[in-house]
Coordinates of C-alpha atoms in Angstrom, one line a residue:
M7 CA 0.0 0.0 0.0
F8 CA 1.4 3.4 -1.0
P9 CA 1.9 6.1 1.6
D10 CA -1.0 8.2 0.3
Q11 CA -3.3 5.2 0.4
F12 CA -2.1 4.3 3.9
N13 CA -2.7 7.9 5.1
F14 CA -6.1 7.9 3.5
Q15 CA -7.1 4.7 5.2
L16 CA -6.0 6.0 8.5
A17 CA -7.9 9.2 7.9
I18 CA -11.1 7.1 7.2
N19 CA -10.6 5.4 10.6
D20 CA -10.2 8.8 12.2
F21 CA -13.4 10.0 10.4
Q22 CA -15.4 7.0 11.8
S23 CA -14.1 7.8 15.3
A24 CA -15.1 11.5 14.9
R25 CA -18.5 10.5 13.7
L26 CA -18.9 8.3 16.8
K27 CA -18.0 11.2 19.0
A28 CA -20.5 13.4 17.2
G29 CA -23.2 10.9 17.9
I30 CA -22.3 10.7 21.6
Q31 CA -22.3 14.5 21.8
E32 CA -25.8 14.8 20.3
V33 CA -27.1 12.2 22.8
L34 CA -25.6 14.1 25.7
A35 CA -27.1 17.3 24.3
R36 CA -30.6 15.9 24.6
I37 CA -29.9 15.1 28.3
T38 CA -28.2 18.4 29.2
G39 CA -30.2 20.7 27.0
K40 CA -27.1 22.3 25.7
S41 CA -27.1 22.5 21.9
T42 CA -24.3 21.0 19.8
Q43 CA -25.4 23.1 16.8
L44 CA -23.1 25.5 15.0
L45 CA -24.5 28.9 14.5
S46 CA -25.6 30.2 11.1
Y47 CA -23.8 33.3 10.2
E48 CA -26.7 34.4 8.0
E49 CA -29.1 34.2 11.0
V50 CA -26.6 36.0 13.3
A51 CA -26.1 38.8 10.7
E52 CA -29.8 39.3 10.4
K53 CA -30.6 39.3 14.1
L54 CA -27.7 41.5 15.1
K55 CA -28.1 43.8 12.2
L56 CA -24.5 43.5 11.1
R57 CA -23.4 46.2 8.6
S58 CA -19.9 47.6 8.4
R59 CA -17.0 45.3 7.8
T60 CA -13.2 45.7 8.2
E61 CA -10.4 43.5 6.6
R62 CA -8.1 42.3 9.4
G63 CA -5.7 40.2 7.3
I64 CA -4.1 36.9 8.4
Q65 CA -4.5 36.2 12.1
H66 CA -4.2 33.3 14.5
I67 CA -7.8 32.3 15.3
P68 CA -8.5 30.4 18.5
L69 CA -10.2 27.2 17.5
N70 CA -12.6 27.2 20.5
A71 CA -13.8 30.7 19.4
I72 CA -15.1 29.4 16.1
V73 CA -18.8 28.9 16.7
G74 CA -20.5 28.9 13.3
S75 CA -20.2 28.7 9.6
V76 CA -21.4 30.5 6.5
G77 CA -23.6 28.0 4.6
R78 CA -22.4 24.7 6.2
Y79 CA -23.5 25.1 9.9
T80 CA -25.6 21.9 9.6
D81 CA -22.6 19.7 8.5
F82 CA -20.6 19.8 11.8
T83 CA -21.2 19.9 15.5
R84 CA -20.3 22.8 17.7
T85 CA -16.8 21.2 18.2
F86 CA -16.6 20.6 14.4
L87 CA -17.1 16.9 14.4
P88 CA -18.7 15.6 11.1
R89 CA -22.4 14.9 11.4
S90 CA -23.0 13.0 8.2
D91 CA -21.3 9.9 6.6
K92 CA -21.7 11.6 3.2
D93 CA -18.8 13.8 4.3
R94 CA -16.4 10.9 4.7
E95 CA -14.6 11.1 1.4
R96 CA -13.8 14.8 1.5
W97 CA -12.9 14.9 5.2
S98 CA -10.6 11.9 4.8
R99 CA -8.8 13.4 1.8
V100 CA -8.1 16.7 3.6
K101 CA -6.9 14.8 6.6
A102 CA -4.6 12.5 4.5
A103 CA -3.2 15.5 2.7
F104 CA -2.5 17.3 6.0
V105 CA -0.7 14.2 7.4
G106 CA 1.2 13.5 4.1
S107 CA 2.5 17.0 3.6
N108 CA 3.7 17.2 7.2
A109 CA 2.9 20.9 7.2
S110 CA 0.5 23.3 8.7
L111 CA -3.0 23.7 7.3
P112 CA -3.6 26.4 4.7
P113 CA -5.3 29.5 6.1
I114 CA -9.0 29.5 6.3
E115 CA -11.3 32.4 5.7
A116 CA -13.5 33.6 8.6
Y117 CA -15.8 36.4 9.7
K118 CA -15.3 37.8 13.2
V119 CA -18.3 39.1 15.2
G120 CA -17.6 40.2 18.7
E121 CA -15.3 37.5 20.1
A122 CA -16.7 34.8 17.9
Y123 CA -15.7 33.5 14.5
F124 CA -17.7 32.0 11.6
V125 CA -16.0 29.9 8.9
V126 CA -16.5 31.1 5.3
D127 CA -14.1 28.6 3.7
G128 CA -12.2 25.8 5.5
N129 CA -14.7 24.0 7.6
H130 CA -12.9 20.6 7.1
R131 CA -9.6 22.2 8.0
V132 CA -11.1 23.5 11.2
S133 CA -12.6 20.1 12.0
I134 CA -9.2 18.3 11.4
A135 CA -7.3 20.9 13.4
R136 CA -9.6 20.4 16.4
Q137 CA -9.2 16.6 16.1
E138 CA -5.4 17.0 16.0
G139 CA -5.6 19.0 19.3
L140 CA -4.4 22.3 17.9
L141 CA -5.3 25.4 19.8
S142 CA -5.4 27.9 16.9
I143 CA -5.5 28.0 13.1
E144 CA -4.4 30.7 10.6
G145 CA -7.1 32.5 8.8
R146 CA -7.9 35.6 6.8
V147 CA -10.3 37.6 9.0
I148 CA -13.0 40.0 8.1
E149 CA -14.5 41.7 11.2
F150 CA -18.1 42.9 11.4
K151 CA -18.9 45.6 13.9
T152 CA -21.6 44.9 16.5
D153 CA -22.8 46.6 19.6
I154 CA -24.0 43.3 21.0
P155 CA -21.6 41.2 23.1
L156 CA -21.1 37.9 21.3
T157 CA -18.8 35.4 23.0
P158 CA -17.7 31.9 22.0
N159 CA -20.1 30.3 24.5
V160 CA -23.2 31.7 22.8
Q161 CA -25.9 29.1 22.2
P162 CA -28.5 29.1 19.3
D163 CA -31.3 30.1 21.8
D164 CA -29.2 33.0 22.9
L165 CA -29.7 34.6 19.4
I166 CA -33.3 35.4 20.3
I167 CA -32.1 37.4 23.3
K168 CA -29.3 39.0 21.2
A169 CA -31.8 40.0 18.5
E170 CA -34.0 41.6 21.2
Y171 CA -31.0 43.4 22.5
A172 CA -30.1 44.7 19.0
E173 CA -33.7 45.9 18.6
F174 CA -33.5 47.6 22.0
L175 CA -30.3 49.4 21.1
D176 CA -31.7 50.4 17.7
T177 CA -34.7 51.9 19.3
T178 CA -33.0 53.7 22.3
R179 CA -29.5 54.4 20.8
I180 CA -28.3 54.1 24.5
H181 CA -25.0 52.7 23.3
E182 CA -24.3 56.0 21.5
S183 CA -25.2 58.4 24.4
R184 CA -23.6 56.1 27.0
P185 CA -20.6 54.3 25.4
N186 CA -19.6 50.9 26.8
V187 CA -23.1 50.3 28.2
D188 CA -23.8 46.6 29.0
L189 CA -27.5 45.7 29.4
S190 CA -27.2 42.0 28.7
V191 CA -29.8 39.6 30.0
T192 CA -30.1 35.9 30.1
S193 CA -33.8 35.3 29.2
C194 CA -36.0 36.5 26.5
C195 CA -38.7 39.2 26.5
Q196 CA -36.8 41.3 29.1
Y197 CA -36.1 44.3 26.9
E198 CA -39.8 45.0 26.6
K199 CA -39.8 45.7 30.3
L200 CA -36.8 48.1 30.0
I201 CA -38.6 49.9 27.1
E202 CA -41.7 50.3 29.4
Q203 CA -39.6 52.0 32.1
I204 CA -38.0 54.3 29.5
Q205 CA -41.3 55.2 28.1
I206 CA -42.5 56.2 31.6
C207 CA -39.4 58.4 31.9
Q208 CA -40.2 59.8 28.5
Y209 CA -43.7 60.7 29.5
V210 CA -42.6 62.3 32.8
M211 CA -39.9 64.4 31.0
Q212 CA -42.4 65.6 28.4
E213 CA -44.8 66.6 31.2
E214 CA -42.1 68.5 33.0
R215 CA -40.6 70.2 29.9
R216 CA -43.9 70.6 28.1
Q217 CA -42.3 69.6 24.8
E218 CA -41.6 66.4 22.9
T219 CA -38.8 64.3 24.3
P220 CA -37.0 61.9 22.0
I221 CA -36.8 58.3 23.2
R222 CA -33.0 58.6 23.0
D223 CA -33.0 61.4 25.7
A224 CA -35.4 59.5 27.9
A225 CA -33.2 56.3 27.7
A226 CA -30.2 58.3 28.8
N227 CA -32.1 59.8 31.7
W228 CA -33.5 56.4 32.7
Y229 CA -30.0 54.9 32.6
D230 CA -28.5 57.7 34.8
T231 CA -31.3 58.1 37.3
I232 CA -32.9 54.7 37.6
Y233 CA -30.7 52.0 36.3
I234 CA -27.2 53.1 37.5
P235 CA -28.2 53.7 41.2
L236 CA -29.7 50.2 41.6
A237 CA -26.9 48.6 39.4
E238 CA -24.3 50.1 41.7
A239 CA -26.1 48.8 44.8
I240 CA -26.1 45.3 43.2
R241 CA -22.4 45.5 42.4
D242 CA -21.2 47.1 45.6
R243 CA -23.1 44.6 47.8
G244 CA -21.7 41.6 45.8
L245 CA -25.2 40.4 45.0
L246 CA -24.2 38.6 41.9
R247 CA -22.3 36.0 43.9
W248 CA -25.7 34.7 45.1
F249 CA -27.1 34.4 41.6
P250 CA -24.5 32.7 39.4
N251 CA -24.9 32.9 35.6
R252 CA -27.1 36.0 35.9
T253 CA -26.3 39.6 34.9
I254 CA -26.7 42.9 36.7
T255 CA -29.6 43.8 34.3
D256 CA -31.3 40.4 35.2
L257 CA -31.2 41.4 38.9
F258 CA -32.1 45.0 38.1
L259 CA -35.4 43.8 36.5
W260 CA -36.1 41.3 39.2
I261 CA -35.6 43.8 42.0
S262 CA -37.6 46.5 40.1
E263 CA -40.6 44.2 39.7
N264 CA -40.5 42.9 43.3
R265 CA -40.0 46.4 44.6
A266 CA -43.1 47.5 42.8
A267 CA -45.1 44.6 44.2
L268 CA -43.9 45.4 47.7
E269 CA -44.7 49.1 47.4
K270 CA -48.2 48.2 46.4
E271 CA -48.7 45.8 49.2
L272 CA -47.0 47.9 52.0
G273 CA -48.0 51.3 50.9
W274 CA -44.4 52.5 51.2
E275 CA -41.9 53.8 48.7
I276 CA -38.9 51.4 48.9
Q277 CA -35.4 52.7 48.0
S278 CA -33.5 50.6 45.3
D279 CA -30.5 49.9 47.5
I280 CA -32.7 48.8 50.4
A281 CA -34.4 46.3 48.1
A282 CA -31.0 45.0 46.9
T283 CA -29.8 44.7 50.5
D284 CA -33.0 42.8 51.3
L285 CA -32.1 40.2 48.6
I286 CA -28.6 39.8 50.0
L287 CA -30.0 39.2 53.5
E288 CA -32.4 36.6 52.2
E289 CA -29.8 34.7 50.3
S290 CA -27.2 34.9 53.0
A291 CA -27.6 33.9 56.6
K292 CA -29.8 36.6 57.9
S293 CA -29.4 35.7 61.5
E294 CA -25.6 35.9 61.4
P295 CA -24.1 38.8 63.4
G296 CA -22.4 41.3 61.1
S297 CA -24.7 40.8 58.1
W298 CA -26.3 44.3 58.6
R299 CA -22.8 45.9 58.8
K300 CA -21.6 44.1 55.7
A301 CA -24.7 45.2 53.7
H302 CA -24.3 48.9 54.9
M303 CA -20.5 49.1 54.6
V304 CA -20.5 51.1 51.3
A305 CA -23.3 53.5 52.4
R306 CA -21.5 54.1 55.7
Y307 CA -18.5 55.7 53.8
T308 CA -20.3 57.2 50.8
D309 CA -23.8 58.2 52.1
H310 CA -25.9 58.2 55.2
L311 CA -26.1 55.0 57.3
F312 CA -29.8 55.4 58.2
T313 CA -31.9 56.4 55.2
D314 CA -35.2 54.6 56.1
L315 CA -36.5 54.4 59.6
L316 CA -39.3 52.2 60.9
V317 CA -41.4 53.7 63.7
P318 CA -44.1 51.5 65.2
L319 CA -46.8 53.6 66.9
S320 CA -49.5 52.2 69.2
G321 CA -51.4 55.5 69.2
F322 CA -51.1 55.9 73.0
K323 CA -49.5 59.1 74.2
E324 CA -46.1 57.6 75.2
S325 CA -45.6 56.0 71.7
W326 CA -45.1 59.4 70.2
D327 CA -41.7 59.7 72.0
A328 CA -40.4 57.2 69.3
L329 CA -41.5 59.5 66.5
D330 CA -39.8 62.5 68.2
Q331 CA -36.6 60.5 68.4
A332 CA -36.9 59.3 64.8
L333 CA -37.4 62.9 63.6
I334 CA -34.1 63.9 65.2
I335 CA -32.3 61.0 63.4
A336 CA -34.1 61.8 60.1
K337 CA -32.9 65.4 60.1
H338 CA -29.3 64.3 60.7
E339 CA -29.5 61.5 58.1
N340 CA -31.9 63.0 55.5
A341 CA -34.0 59.9 56.1
K342 CA -37.5 58.9 55.4
L343 CA -39.8 57.8 58.2
H344 CA -42.0 54.7 57.8
G345 CA -44.7 54.8 60.5
L346 CA -46.5 51.5 61.3
H347 CA -49.8 51.3 63.2
I348 CA -50.8 47.7 63.8
V349 CA -54.4 46.7 64.7
E350 CA -56.3 43.5 65.3
T351 CA -59.0 43.6 62.6
I352 CA -59.8 45.1 59.2
D353 CA -62.5 47.2 60.9
D354 CA -60.0 48.6 63.3
A355 CA -57.8 49.7 60.4
H356 CA -60.6 52.0 59.2
S357 CA -61.6 53.3 62.7
S358 CA -61.4 56.9 63.7
D359 CA -58.6 56.0 66.1
S360 CA -56.4 54.6 63.4
L361 CA -57.1 57.4 61.0
G362 CA -56.3 59.8 63.8
V363 CA -52.9 58.2 64.3
K364 CA -52.2 58.6 60.6
A365 CA -53.3 62.2 60.6
R366 CA -51.1 63.1 63.6
F367 CA -48.1 61.3 62.0
D368 CA -48.5 63.1 58.7
Q369 CA -48.9 66.5 60.4
T370 CA -45.9 65.9 62.7
C371 CA -43.6 64.9 59.8
A372 CA -44.8 67.9 57.7
E373 CA -44.2 70.4 60.4
A374 CA -40.7 68.9 60.9
G375 CA -40.0 69.0 57.2
V376 CA -39.3 65.3 57.1
E377 CA -40.6 62.9 54.5
G378 CA -42.8 60.2 56.0
N379 CA -45.7 57.9 55.5
L380 CA -47.7 55.7 57.8
A381 CA -49.1 52.2 57.0
I382 CA -51.9 50.7 59.0
D383 CA -51.5 46.9 59.1
V384 CA -53.5 44.0 60.6
G385 CA -51.9 41.1 62.5
D386 CA -49.5 40.1 65.2
I387 CA -47.4 43.1 66.3
T388 CA -44.1 41.2 66.5
T389 CA -44.5 39.5 63.2
R390 CA -45.5 42.7 61.3
I391 CA -42.7 44.7 62.8
C392 CA -40.1 42.1 61.8
E393 CA -41.5 41.7 58.3
R394 CA -41.4 45.5 57.6
A395 CA -38.1 46.0 59.3
V396 CA -36.2 44.2 56.5
L397 CA -37.1 47.1 54.2
T398 CA -35.6 49.7 56.4
D399 CA -32.3 50.5 58.2
L400 CA -33.3 50.9 61.8
I401 CA -36.4 50.3 64.1
V402 CA -37.1 53.2 66.5
V403 CA -39.5 51.9 69.1
K404 CA -41.0 53.1 72.4
I405 CA -40.4 50.6 75.1
T406 CA -43.2 50.4 77.6
N407 CA -43.0 46.7 78.7
P408 CA -39.4 45.7 78.9
P409 CA -38.4 42.0 79.5
T410 CA -38.8 41.1 83.2
A411 CA -36.3 39.2 85.3
G412 CA -36.3 35.4 85.4
I413 CA -37.7 32.9 83.0
S414 CA -40.8 35.0 82.1
A415 CA -38.4 37.3 80.1
L416 CA -38.3 34.6 77.4
Q417 CA -41.9 35.3 76.6
S418 CA -41.5 39.0 76.2
P419 CA -42.8 40.3 72.8
F420 CA -40.2 43.0 72.8
R421 CA -37.4 40.4 73.4
K422 CA -38.8 38.4 70.4
I423 CA -38.5 41.5 68.2
I424 CA -34.8 41.9 69.2
E425 CA -34.2 38.2 68.4
K426 CA -36.1 38.0 65.2
S427 CA -35.5 41.3 63.5
S428 CA -32.8 41.5 60.9
R429 CA -32.3 45.2 61.7
P430 CA -30.9 47.1 64.7
L431 CA -33.3 48.6 67.2
L432 CA -33.3 51.9 69.0
T433 CA -35.4 51.7 72.2
I434 CA -36.8 54.9 73.7
P435 CA -37.7 54.6 77.4
E436 CA -38.7 58.3 77.9
E437 CA -38.2 61.5 75.9
A438 CA -36.1 61.8 72.8
R439 CA -32.3 62.5 73.2
P440 CA -29.8 64.4 71.0
F441 CA -27.0 61.8 71.1
K442 CA -24.3 64.2 72.3
R443 CA -22.5 61.5 74.4
A444 CA -22.7 57.8 73.7
L445 CA -21.5 54.8 75.7
L446 CA -20.3 51.7 73.8
A447 CA -20.6 48.5 75.8
F448 CA -17.9 46.4 74.2
D449 CA -17.2 42.7 75.1
G450 CA -15.4 41.6 71.9
S451 CA -18.3 39.7 70.5
D452 CA -19.5 40.0 66.9
R453 CA -22.6 41.9 68.1
A454 CA -20.4 44.3 70.0
K455 CA -18.3 44.9 66.8
E456 CA -21.6 45.8 65.0
A457 CA -22.2 48.3 67.8
L458 CA -18.7 49.7 67.4
F459 CA -19.4 50.2 63.7
V460 CA -22.4 52.4 64.5
A461 CA -20.7 54.2 67.3
T462 CA -17.8 55.2 65.1
Y463 CA -20.2 56.5 62.5
L464 CA -22.0 58.6 65.0
A465 CA -18.6 60.0 66.3
E466 CA -17.5 60.9 62.8
M467 CA -20.8 62.1 61.3
W468 CA -22.8 63.4 64.3
K469 CA -19.7 64.5 66.3
T470 CA -21.0 62.4 69.2
E471 CA -18.6 62.1 72.1
L472 CA -17.8 58.4 72.7
V473 CA -17.1 56.4 75.9
V474 CA -16.0 52.8 75.6
F475 CA -17.0 50.5 78.5
T476 CA -15.8 46.9 79.1
A477 CA -16.5 44.8 82.1
L478 CA -14.1 42.0 82.9
D479 CA -16.7 39.7 84.3
S480 CA -16.4 37.0 81.7
P481 CA -13.6 34.3 81.5
Q482 CA -13.2 35.1 77.8
L483 CA -12.5 38.8 78.4
K484 CA -9.0 40.0 79.2
A485 CA -7.6 43.4 80.2
D486 CA -6.7 44.1 76.6
A487 CA -10.2 43.5 75.4
Q488 CA -10.4 47.2 74.2
D489 CA -7.4 47.0 72.0
H490 CA -9.6 46.1 69.0
V491 CA -11.7 49.2 69.7
R492 CA -8.6 51.4 70.0
R493 CA -7.2 50.2 66.7
Y494 CA -10.5 50.7 64.9
L495 CA -11.1 54.1 66.3
D496 CA -7.5 55.2 65.6
L497 CA -8.0 54.1 62.0
H498 CA -11.0 56.4 61.8
E499 CA -9.3 59.2 63.8
V500 CA -11.9 59.1 66.5
E501 CA -11.1 59.9 70.1
A502 CA -12.8 58.2 73.0
E503 CA -12.7 57.7 76.8
Y504 CA -12.0 54.2 77.9
I505 CA -13.4 52.5 81.1
V506 CA -12.5 49.0 82.1
S507 CA -14.4 47.5 85.0
D508 CA -13.7 44.4 87.1
R509 CA -17.3 44.5 88.4
G510 CA -20.3 42.9 86.9
A511 CA -21.5 44.5 83.7
T512 CA -25.2 44.4 84.6
E513 CA -25.3 47.0 87.2
H514 CA -22.0 48.9 86.6
L515 CA -23.0 49.6 83.0
K516 CA -26.0 51.6 84.1
Q517 CA -24.0 53.4 86.8
T518 CA -21.3 54.3 84.3
A519 CA -23.9 55.7 81.9
D520 CA -25.5 57.8 84.6
E521 CA -22.2 59.2 86.0
N522 CA -20.9 60.2 82.5
N523 CA -24.1 62.0 81.3
I524 CA -24.7 59.5 78.6
D525 CA -27.7 60.0 76.4
L526 CA -27.2 56.9 74.2
V527 CA -26.0 53.4 75.0
L528 CA -24.8 51.1 72.1
M529 CA -24.6 47.4 72.8
G530 CA -25.0 44.0 71.2
G531 CA -28.1 41.9 71.3
Y532 CA -28.5 38.7 73.3
G533 CA -25.5 36.4 73.7
G534 CA -24.9 33.1 75.3
S535 CA -27.6 30.4 76.0
K536 CA -31.1 31.2 77.1
L537 CA -30.4 29.4 80.4
Q538 CA -27.5 31.7 81.1
Q539 CA -29.6 34.7 80.3
V540 CA -32.4 33.5 82.7
F541 CA -30.3 32.4 85.7
I542 CA -27.3 34.7 85.4
G543 CA -29.2 37.6 84.0
S544 CA -28.9 39.7 80.8
A545 CA -27.1 43.1 80.9
L546 CA -29.4 44.1 78.0
D547 CA -32.6 43.2 79.8
Y548 CA -31.4 44.9 82.9
M549 CA -30.7 48.1 81.0
L550 CA -34.1 48.0 79.2
R551 CA -35.8 47.6 82.6
E552 CA -33.8 50.0 84.8
S553 CA -32.3 52.7 82.5
N554 CA -34.0 55.8 81.1
I555 CA -31.4 56.2 78.4
P556 CA -32.1 55.2 74.7
I557 CA -30.4 51.9 73.8
F558 CA -29.1 51.1 70.3
I559 CA -29.3 47.3 70.1
C560 CA -27.1 45.5 67.4
R561 CA -27.9 41.9 66.6

C-alpha cells in the first residue's frame, strides 16, 4: 500500500471515530439541554443587524472561538465533528493531505463578530485541526462591527435574546449616548420591560418640559437616574455571587418588579439599595451577626447610614416619643420615616382612632420638614414589625413593657423583636435625646463589633462624644479587650474615653452611663444560651428595665 493510500485509510478510521464522538455529543445534548449546533452566520447577521466590515488580514484564530459557519453550519457539531457519513470522502482526503504534507493547514477564511468567528471557507480544515488537538489556526479575517456582546459560549437560543438586545439598542440608541453600556440579560422578553420603564421616563420628561422628548434622551435619563443607582447597589453589595450565571440587568429587572409589588402591598416607597440589600440578606444567613454591617459598609462611607426608619406607633400618648426621636435622626441622616400602626382587625384599620394616628403622624412629619408615610396593618405586632423592618435600616420603638427578670423574660414580645429582627433597634424609654454623648458597651463579640461600627459612624458624622466600657466579668475577656476598639477608632481618627471595670457588667454599665451624662448606649443583642440569660441575667434586659437612656441594640 502506497503512503498516500495508507494515510487515506488512517484518515477514514479517524473519520469514523469523529462520527462516533459526534453521535455521543448529540445524545448528551438531549440530556443536558445544551445545543451542539453550529451557529448560522446568516441568522446572526440578520438578528444583530451587522453592517460595516473591516479587513483584518491573516491572524491566528483560537479554534474554540469558532462557533459557526457560512452555509455549512448543519454539517458539523459545535466542536466541528462531522455529522454525516456523506462527508467521509472529502474529510478523509483533507486529513490525509495534511498528514502527508507534514505541514500546517492552509489559512481558512472567517468572519469575526464580537469575540466569535464564523468559517467562510475551510470547515474541514477547522474540523481536522480540532481533532489534532491544535489550539489555533491561521485565517484571513473580516470583522463585522456589533454593539451586542457575542462570546464563544453563545448558544442558538441566545440569538433570540441577542436579537431583542439589538432591537432595543436600535430603538433607544443608548450605546451612543452612554458608550460601553452593557445591558445584557439571560432570558427573552426582558427588553420590553426596559422599554416600558424608559417610556414612563419619556412621559414624565415631556410633562415637565412641556415639549416632545426623543426616546434617546429618555433612555439616557433612565440609565443615569434609575438603572445606575440600583446597578451600583447590586455591584457594591456583591449580590451577583448569590445568583451565578445572571447579569446585573437580570437582577435590576427582578428587583424592580418585586419592589413595585412590595410598594403596592405595603403602601411604602422602597429605595432601590434597600431592596438590593434585602435580597442579600435573604440569600445569606440573615441571623448571622455582622450581616447588617456588611450590607451597609459602602453606604457608611459614601452616604448616610440610616436612610429609612421604621417607627411602630401604638397610638397611645407615650408611643409618640419614638416619633420625636426618629425625627431627630431623620434630620441628621436626611432619612424617610415609615410609620407603622398595627391593629387586630380590618374594621380597626378604618376606625377613627387609626385614622387619627395617621393624621397626627402626617402632620408631625410635615411640620418637621421630614418625608414620612404611615401604614396601617393588621396582624401580630411582633411579626408585622419584623416583616417590615427588613425594608428599612433601623427600628425606632418606644419601650413600655421591657423584659422582666427570670424565665418570664423569654416570653417578652419585645425580646422576640430583638431576636427575630434583621435590623438594629433603638429603644426609647422616655423622651427623645440628641445623642451628644454615647457609651459603647464592648465585650469583643460580633454583636459588639456591630455596635462599634455604628458608634464610630456617630462619632464621625454626628460629632457624638464616645465612651467605651468593658466589664471583665467573663472568663473570655482580658484586660486588653479594648485593643480592638482602640485600633478601629484610631484608624477612623476618632477619640474616645475608655473605662474597664472588674465588676459585673449588669449594674456597673448603668452606673457608668449615669455618671458620664450619657444619652445613648450602644450594645450587642442577646449572647450566650437562654439558660445563662435567665439564671445569670442579661445586661441588655437589665438596661431595658432600669435605665431611662435610649439603647441602640445591634444583633
